[in-house]
Amino acid sequence: MKLESYWIDSAPIFRPAESELPAQLDVAIVGGGFTGLSAALSLARRGASVAVLEAGPRIAAEASGRNGGHVNNGLAVDYGTVAEKVGRDRARAWYQAYDDAVDYVARLVRDEAIDCDFLRTGKLKLATRPAHLPALTRSAELLVRDGVDRDVEILDAQRVRDEVRSERFHGGLLYKRSGQMHMGRFAHGVATAAERRGAQIHTDTCVQRLERLAKGQPHLLHTTRGRIRARQVLLATGATRHGGYRSFGWLRRRIVPIGSFIVVSEPLGAARANALLAGRRTYVTIANIHHYFRLTADHRLIFGGRARFAVSNPQSDAKSGEILRAGMIETFPELRDVRLEYCFGGIVDMTRDRLPHAGERDGVFYSMGYSGHGTQMSVHMGERMAALMAGEREANPWRDRNWPAIPGHVGPPWFLPAIGWYYQMKDRFA
Ligand SMILES: Cc1cc2nc3c(=O)[nH]c(=O)nc-3n(C[C@H](O)[C@H](O)[C@H](O)COP(=O)(O)OP(=O)(O)OC[C@H]3O[C@@H](n4cnc5c(N)ncnc54)[C@H](O)[C@@H]3O)c2cc1C
């Protein structure tokens, strides 16, 4: 079994065209995941001189290349709960931001002719207990009543069983606007398009520190390969912890890096794959420690979850892989004999309210905190941040939000095992 990302391993390697670091730029983007690459494409389209500075040897090799492959609409948290907290208008606008995000990904794939198996077959949220179905029904009714999403439908247990070959589920809520794609090939396509428009992409270039002599002056970026002056800076660093605390500490105190893990089966063959998940949708189970899965274009099952509340590294990924394998077999006993070919993990940039945060602080722009629901929003926010940086304040769907630091969160997330234990107990006894 390979302890590496299926998406990265099965995509062409992107080799940046430009090797020499520029001395001066309109915009420097820190981070070469979806947020950074998409922003680079949009900024270059607007005529800015722009470069992506990526610490790692490859683009999109953190969360953007290590996820479940879902491009789902809907909020990561229940719409009704959000509406109670912030009011219907705001909750509706945020929900719609995810619809816009999936639409934007679809448009980008089409306009740039990106070969990434993009499909819009919907997401099925699966009830793992009988009590979940009435709750899902209430959610669907609220979405329709508030005019938020009319493309939702409740499926009873039999209809779910007709398309998901498992006895585990008591029904589900179908979100018809959701999609899926090959993350590695998508990243390659966006990076290629960005370069075609004149953006530069530099890998192995870690930004260690940001400096600005005075307000209104250009920023000075101190990187492992030299210094760059830039009129504007966008931090698109996700949860990854490169660079010094002085420049990045403010964000780190607001984001908890949580590991999420994935296993990928050997190819099952078209007939067996179609029999297992006839709708070829994205699937998410309801539980605090939930599972998410889908098929790939080459008919593998890709099955993920927060198997353990731990950080991701090869050892941790392998342990999580064992737990996920058990979860996969519990869900689909017929896969007992199937070989797993990949096991990998990634780091989710979790925020306290599980919603993204984006804006400007001390003259530096940022967009992150997608909380495990960001393949669409990161791409969309890259484009939205390009507009915001050009002065279009209303472009940012996440504007005017308070973002307090997480109390006690100043170093590595020491509290993860306690959170994991809490959610396991909730799932067991709820
Ligand atoms: C296991 C897992 C499963 C997921 N599944 C899904 C899913 O199915 N659907 C969904 O919608 N979302 C999912 N997500 C979330 C989604 O992948 C992310 O929200 C999204 O990819 C974030 O993109 P990003 O560009 O903001 O961050 P990243 O992809 O993390 O990119 C940030 C980049 O910044 C670089 N960087 C950081 N600091 C520096 C520095 N100082 N200098 C230079 N470079 C730096 C990093 O090396 C990294 O490449 C999942 C995430 C994980 C981890």
XYZ file of C-alpha atoms and ligand atoms in Angstrom:
483
model
C 0.000 0.000 0.000
C 1.306 3.422 -0.931
C 1.376 5.959 1.896
C 0.855 8.860 -0.488
C -2.037 10.766 -1.985
C -3.887 9.016 -4.784
C -4.659 12.415 -6.375
C -0.999 13.444 -6.432
C 0.268 10.038 -7.521
C -2.188 9.815 -10.431
C -1.747 13.368 -11.781
C 0.960 14.766 -14.055
C 3.716 16.599 -12.193
C 3.470 20.347 -12.656
C 6.899 21.832 -13.429
C 6.966 25.630 -13.080
C 8.194 27.444 -16.180
C 10.034 30.219 -14.341
C 12.936 29.453 -12.033
C 14.333 32.850 -11.090
C 12.627 34.680 -8.234
C 11.306 38.127 -9.252
C 12.566 41.149 -7.312
C 9.309 43.069 -7.518
C 5.637 42.201 -7.994
C 2.168 43.647 -7.833
C 0.988 40.685 -5.772
C 2.844 37.930 -3.919
C 0.747 34.910 -2.950
C 1.968 32.774 -0.077
C 0.843 29.171 -0.632
C 0.331 27.079 -3.768
C -2.881 25.233 -2.917
C -6.244 25.911 -4.579
C -6.672 29.340 -2.926
C -3.266 30.539 -4.100
C -3.379 29.020 -7.597
C -6.891 30.263 -8.294
C -6.012 33.749 -7.026
C -2.920 33.772 -9.259
C -5.019 32.901 -12.297
C -7.589 35.627 -11.553
C -4.981 38.276 -10.737
C -3.039 37.473 -13.908
C -6.276 37.701 -15.917
C -6.685 41.199 -14.428
C -3.227 42.125 -15.681
C -1.315 42.061 -12.355
C 2.257 40.815 -12.104
C 1.807 37.967 -9.648
C 3.746 35.034 -8.238
C 2.768 32.057 -6.088
C 5.404 31.187 -3.492
C 5.026 27.583 -2.336
C 7.167 26.138 0.462
C 6.909 22.531 -0.706
C 8.485 20.895 -3.770
C 5.083 20.513 -5.480
C 1.991 22.642 -5.863
C -1.278 21.493 -4.250
C 0.454 18.850 -2.179
C -1.192 19.729 1.134
C -4.981 19.826 1.713
C -5.714 20.619 -1.953
C -4.033 17.409 -3.073
C -4.936 15.256 -0.075
C -8.706 15.422 0.257
C -11.780 13.306 -0.392
C -12.429 14.676 -3.878
C -15.880 16.074 -3.055
C -16.957 19.435 -4.474
C -20.122 19.790 -2.429
C -22.557 22.640 -2.073
C -24.158 23.553 1.265
C -22.549 24.808 4.461
C -20.271 22.586 6.563
C -22.645 23.258 9.461
C -26.430 22.961 9.560
C -28.121 25.878 7.774
C -30.858 26.154 10.434
C -28.319 26.410 13.262
C -26.400 29.112 11.403
C -29.622 31.001 10.600
C -30.558 30.996 14.307
C -27.194 32.526 15.177
C -26.728 35.107 12.434
C -30.184 35.530 10.890
C -31.697 34.051 7.741
C -30.348 36.645 5.296
C -26.747 36.107 6.244
C -27.083 32.327 6.489
C -28.745 32.271 3.063
C -25.962 34.407 1.567
C -23.301 32.095 3.001
C -25.127 28.997 1.751
C -25.350 30.592 -1.677
C -21.635 31.358 -1.583
C -21.089 27.571 -1.701
C -23.436 27.254 -4.697
C -21.460 30.037 -6.377
C -18.261 28.210 -5.479
C -19.332 24.931 -7.125
C -20.570 26.902 -10.153
C -17.229 28.690 -10.335
C -15.279 25.419 -10.286
C -17.538 24.083 -13.066
C -16.955 27.234 -15.128
C -13.208 27.136 -14.630
C -13.047 23.486 -15.674
C -15.021 24.300 -18.813
C -13.330 27.602 -19.745
C -9.788 26.330 -19.209
C -10.608 22.865 -20.618
C -9.251 21.139 -17.488
C -9.306 17.365 -17.793
C -10.276 16.401 -14.224
C -13.368 14.147 -14.434
C -15.608 16.899 -13.051
C -19.115 15.505 -12.468
C -22.175 17.078 -10.913
C -24.036 14.022 -9.655
C -24.944 15.410 -6.209
C -24.131 14.606 -2.605
C -26.071 12.150 -0.463
C -25.966 12.804 3.280
C -26.635 9.457 4.951
C -28.544 8.798 8.186
C -26.719 6.254 10.359
C -29.512 6.204 12.991
C -33.301 6.194 12.529
C -33.549 9.532 14.399
C -31.376 11.221 11.767
C -34.032 10.968 9.049
C -36.638 13.264 10.666
C -33.804 15.730 11.375
C -32.707 15.594 7.715
C -36.316 16.064 6.631
C -36.588 19.198 8.791
C -33.332 20.501 7.278
C -34.599 19.929 3.745
C -37.924 21.619 4.523
C -36.152 24.647 5.956
C -33.882 24.956 2.920
C -36.898 24.912 0.613
C -39.049 27.179 2.828
C -36.341 29.850 3.068
C -35.716 29.697 -0.683
C -32.123 28.632 -0.033
C -31.950 25.368 -1.961
C -34.806 23.817 -3.907
C -32.557 21.122 -5.361
C -32.759 18.898 -2.289
C -34.696 15.680 -1.839
C -35.250 13.202 0.985
C -34.603 9.570 0.080
C -36.093 6.889 2.349
C -34.128 3.829 3.466
C -35.247 1.744 0.471
C -34.265 4.392 -2.076
C -30.875 4.769 -0.420
C -30.423 0.990 -0.479
C -31.283 1.026 -4.204
C -28.209 3.123 -4.880
C -25.863 2.474 -1.926
C -25.189 -1.234 -1.414
C -25.107 -1.150 2.392
C -27.512 -2.032 5.183
C -26.147 0.739 7.425
C -28.319 3.647 6.363
C -31.818 4.738 7.332
C -32.335 7.246 4.525
C -30.605 10.351 3.290
C -30.750 13.919 2.068
C -29.717 14.480 -1.542
C -28.117 17.802 -2.500
C -28.355 17.824 -6.272
C -25.972 20.740 -6.937
C -22.869 19.004 -5.509
C -20.011 17.721 -7.609
C -16.690 15.880 -7.590
C -13.412 15.917 -9.479
C -9.818 14.615 -9.646
C -7.982 17.036 -7.380
C -4.456 16.505 -8.743
C -5.450 16.979 -12.365
C -7.554 20.023 -11.467
C -4.589 21.641 -9.669
C -2.353 20.949 -12.654
C -4.927 22.573 -14.947
C -5.334 25.705 -12.830
C -1.563 26.145 -12.448
C -1.054 25.722 -16.198
C -3.822 28.253 -16.925
C -2.321 30.730 -14.435
C 1.102 30.475 -16.077
C -0.468 30.837 -19.515
C -1.904 34.186 -18.333
C 1.517 35.327 -17.070
C 1.528 34.309 -13.381
C 4.731 32.851 -11.965
C 4.784 29.798 -9.719
C 7.788 29.091 -7.488
C 8.029 25.872 -5.506
C 10.615 25.190 -2.753
C 10.148 28.819 -1.755
C 9.096 29.200 1.849
C 8.064 32.663 3.011
C 9.629 32.941 6.434
C 8.738 36.490 7.360
C 6.790 39.506 6.148
C 7.995 43.031 6.700
C 6.642 46.462 5.873
C 8.547 49.620 6.689
C 5.476 51.856 6.724
C 1.809 51.837 5.786
C 1.423 52.363 2.042
C 4.947 51.045 1.372
C 5.476 47.742 -0.474
C 5.742 44.551 1.586
C 9.055 42.777 1.842
C 8.809 38.987 1.774
C 11.785 37.129 3.217
C 11.882 33.709 1.551
C 14.304 30.785 1.670
C 15.438 31.836 -1.831
C 15.769 35.578 -1.372
C 13.692 38.695 -0.836
C 10.748 39.957 -2.892
C 9.024 43.317 -2.821
C 5.275 43.257 -3.450
C 2.605 45.931 -3.440
C 0.068 43.443 -2.063
C 0.294 40.090 -0.274
C -2.268 37.283 -0.086
C -1.823 34.601 2.573
C -3.231 31.339 1.209
C -1.417 29.061 3.613
C -4.239 26.771 4.809
C -3.352 24.954 8.006
C 0.228 24.268 6.994
C 2.784 25.631 9.398
C 5.740 27.068 7.534
C 7.354 30.399 8.301
C 7.891 32.181 11.590
C 5.342 32.822 14.318
C 5.884 36.598 14.190
C 4.384 36.865 10.723
C 1.917 33.958 10.838
C 1.081 33.661 14.565
C -2.100 35.720 14.354
C -3.606 33.162 11.940
C -2.284 30.139 13.815
C -4.048 31.195 16.973
C -7.316 31.095 15.040
C -6.924 27.825 13.139
C -6.710 24.323 14.607
C -4.869 21.857 12.335
C -6.818 18.575 12.472
C -5.814 15.398 10.651
C -8.290 13.686 8.354
C -7.470 10.382 6.682
C -8.313 8.445 3.532
C -7.926 4.962 2.079
C -8.297 4.083 -1.611
C -9.147 0.615 -2.891
C -7.720 -1.155 -5.882
C -9.810 -0.590 -9.056
C -13.069 -2.521 -8.598
C -13.997 -2.626 -12.269
C -16.926 -0.658 -13.711
C -19.618 -3.267 -13.058
C -18.730 -3.818 -9.400
C -18.269 -0.088 -8.731
C -21.613 0.785 -10.326
C -23.344 -1.916 -8.325
C -21.822 -0.578 -5.085
C -22.700 3.102 -5.573
C -25.082 3.298 -8.519
C -25.507 7.104 -8.368
C -21.732 7.763 -8.391
C -22.365 10.699 -6.079
C -20.390 11.984 -3.128
C -21.511 10.438 0.183
C -21.168 11.712 3.745
C -22.462 9.928 6.849
C -24.001 11.759 9.778
C -21.930 11.325 12.921
C -19.513 13.549 14.779
C -16.773 11.209 13.620
C -18.186 10.658 10.183
C -17.141 8.927 6.957
C -17.071 10.332 3.425
C -16.685 8.334 0.250
C -17.120 8.233 -3.529
C -15.897 6.336 -6.564
C -13.053 7.521 -8.767
C -13.123 7.558 -12.567
C -10.979 4.404 -12.562
C -13.597 2.710 -10.346
C -11.838 2.732 -6.971
C -13.605 3.450 -3.708
C -12.055 6.413 -1.916
C -13.131 6.287 1.733
C -12.200 8.867 4.355
C -12.941 10.088 7.813
C -11.558 11.618 10.931
C -10.396 8.190 12.072
C -8.363 9.597 14.957
C -7.976 13.057 16.383
C -4.328 13.253 15.512
C -2.065 15.091 13.138
C -1.194 13.578 9.770
C 2.197 11.930 9.140
C 3.010 8.576 7.487
C 2.914 6.637 10.804
C -0.289 8.300 11.929
C -1.822 7.827 8.458
C -1.100 4.082 8.543
C -2.768 3.694 11.974
C -5.753 5.672 10.748
C -5.837 3.514 7.613
C -6.483 0.422 9.752
C -9.394 2.141 11.503
C -10.806 3.333 8.181
C -10.522 -0.129 6.674
C -12.700 -1.437 9.514
C -15.205 1.369 8.873
C -15.229 0.611 5.152
C -15.893 -3.106 5.735
C -18.596 -2.352 8.294
C -20.276 -0.181 5.647
C -19.628 -2.488 2.693
C -18.981 -6.055 3.982
C -18.585 -7.271 0.391
C -15.315 -5.315 0.154
C -13.633 -7.532 2.786
C -11.322 -9.067 0.178
C -10.551 -5.862 -1.658
C -6.965 -4.611 -1.507
C -6.296 -1.050 -0.369
C -3.723 0.611 -2.609
C -3.382 4.042 -0.999
C -3.583 5.431 2.499
C -2.918 9.080 3.222
C -3.903 11.931 5.466
C -4.011 15.681 5.326
C -4.456 18.625 7.610
C -7.789 20.411 7.830
C -7.758 24.132 8.690
C -10.546 24.039 11.267
C -12.008 27.248 12.672
C -14.176 27.539 15.744
C -17.374 28.249 13.782
C -16.404 25.861 10.935
C -16.777 28.718 8.431
C -14.074 30.328 6.292
C -12.441 33.609 7.229
C -11.158 36.060 4.640
C -10.218 39.703 4.599
C -7.339 42.059 5.255
C -5.296 42.657 8.403
C -2.482 45.187 8.691
C -2.401 45.508 4.907
C -2.078 41.748 4.344
C -4.944 39.812 2.733
C -5.852 36.263 3.808
C -8.386 33.535 2.970
C -8.502 30.224 4.844
C -10.289 28.229 7.546
C -12.453 26.227 5.142
C -12.772 23.567 7.861
C -12.682 20.453 5.673
C -15.223 21.870 3.231
C -13.051 23.901 0.940
C -12.249 22.344 -2.434
C -14.913 24.593 -3.981
C -14.632 27.583 -1.612
C -10.828 27.831 -1.853
C -11.044 28.026 -5.662
C -13.891 30.526 -5.503
C -12.142 32.596 -2.838
C -9.012 32.817 -4.970
C -11.123 34.632 -7.553
C -13.025 36.658 -4.934
C -9.797 37.756 -3.240
C -8.445 38.980 -6.573
C -11.551 41.196 -6.836
C -11.267 42.320 -3.204
C -7.610 43.221 -3.688
C -8.656 45.333 -6.674
C -10.926 47.298 -4.338
C -14.262 45.445 -4.731
C -15.173 45.181 -1.058
C -18.490 43.410 -1.673
C -16.668 40.606 -3.501
C -15.842 38.898 -0.214
C -18.798 36.757 0.956
C -17.084 36.377 4.359
C -16.635 40.111 5.033
C -17.356 41.823 8.365
C -16.906 38.798 10.588
C -15.314 38.787 13.967
C -12.471 36.251 14.221
C -11.356 35.846 17.815
C -8.324 33.719 18.723
C -9.029 30.241 20.150
C -8.358 30.427 23.907
C -5.318 28.397 24.960
C -4.306 27.678 21.344
C -0.760 28.990 21.109
C 1.309 25.965 20.057
C 0.600 22.482 18.704
C -3.049 21.468 19.310
C -2.560 19.610 22.636
C -6.339 19.338 23.098
C -7.078 17.099 20.065
C -7.258 13.731 21.924
C -9.759 15.234 24.376
C -11.936 16.532 21.533
C -11.710 13.106 19.828
C -12.771 11.307 22.999
C -15.690 13.744 23.458
C -17.023 13.151 19.926
C -16.598 9.365 20.146
C -18.686 9.381 23.328
C -21.289 11.615 21.669
C -21.565 9.221 18.717
C -21.819 6.208 21.027
C -24.447 7.576 23.362
C -26.373 10.111 21.247
C -8.000 14.714 4.359
C -8.791 15.883 3.851
C -9.994 15.653 3.196
C -10.730 16.732 2.687
N -11.822 16.459 1.925
C -12.497 17.483 1.364
C -13.556 17.231 0.482
O -13.822 16.087 0.105
N -14.284 18.282 0.028
C -13.966 19.569 0.373
O -14.664 20.496 -0.046
N -12.885 19.847 1.129
C -12.140 18.847 1.622
N -11.022 19.123 2.345
C -10.596 20.526 2.514
C -9.949 21.118 1.251
O -9.044 20.205 0.699
C -9.255 22.444 1.641
O -10.200 23.299 2.255
C -8.640 23.194 0.480
O -7.907 22.361 -0.356
C -7.763 24.327 1.028
O -6.953 24.856 0.021
P -5.855 25.965 0.384
O -5.206 26.371 -0.865
O -6.497 27.044 1.190
O -4.853 25.246 1.383
P -3.730 24.144 1.083
O -4.132 23.220 0.004
O -3.373 23.547 2.405
O -2.520 24.985 0.526
C -1.760 25.844 1.347
C -0.343 25.842 0.799
O 0.397 26.874 1.445
C 1.736 26.433 1.590
N 2.367 27.254 2.634
C 2.002 27.375 3.939
N 2.812 28.241 4.580
C 3.699 28.701 3.645
C 4.773 29.628 3.705
N 5.101 30.268 4.845
N 5.480 29.861 2.571
C 5.146 29.244 1.398
N 4.131 28.353 1.300
C 3.412 28.074 2.420
C 1.577 24.962 1.954
O 2.757 24.225 1.717
C 0.411 24.542 1.074
O 0.830 23.986 -0.145
C -10.264 18.079 2.880
C -9.057 18.289 3.547
C -8.329 17.224 4.017
C -7.030 17.494 4.697
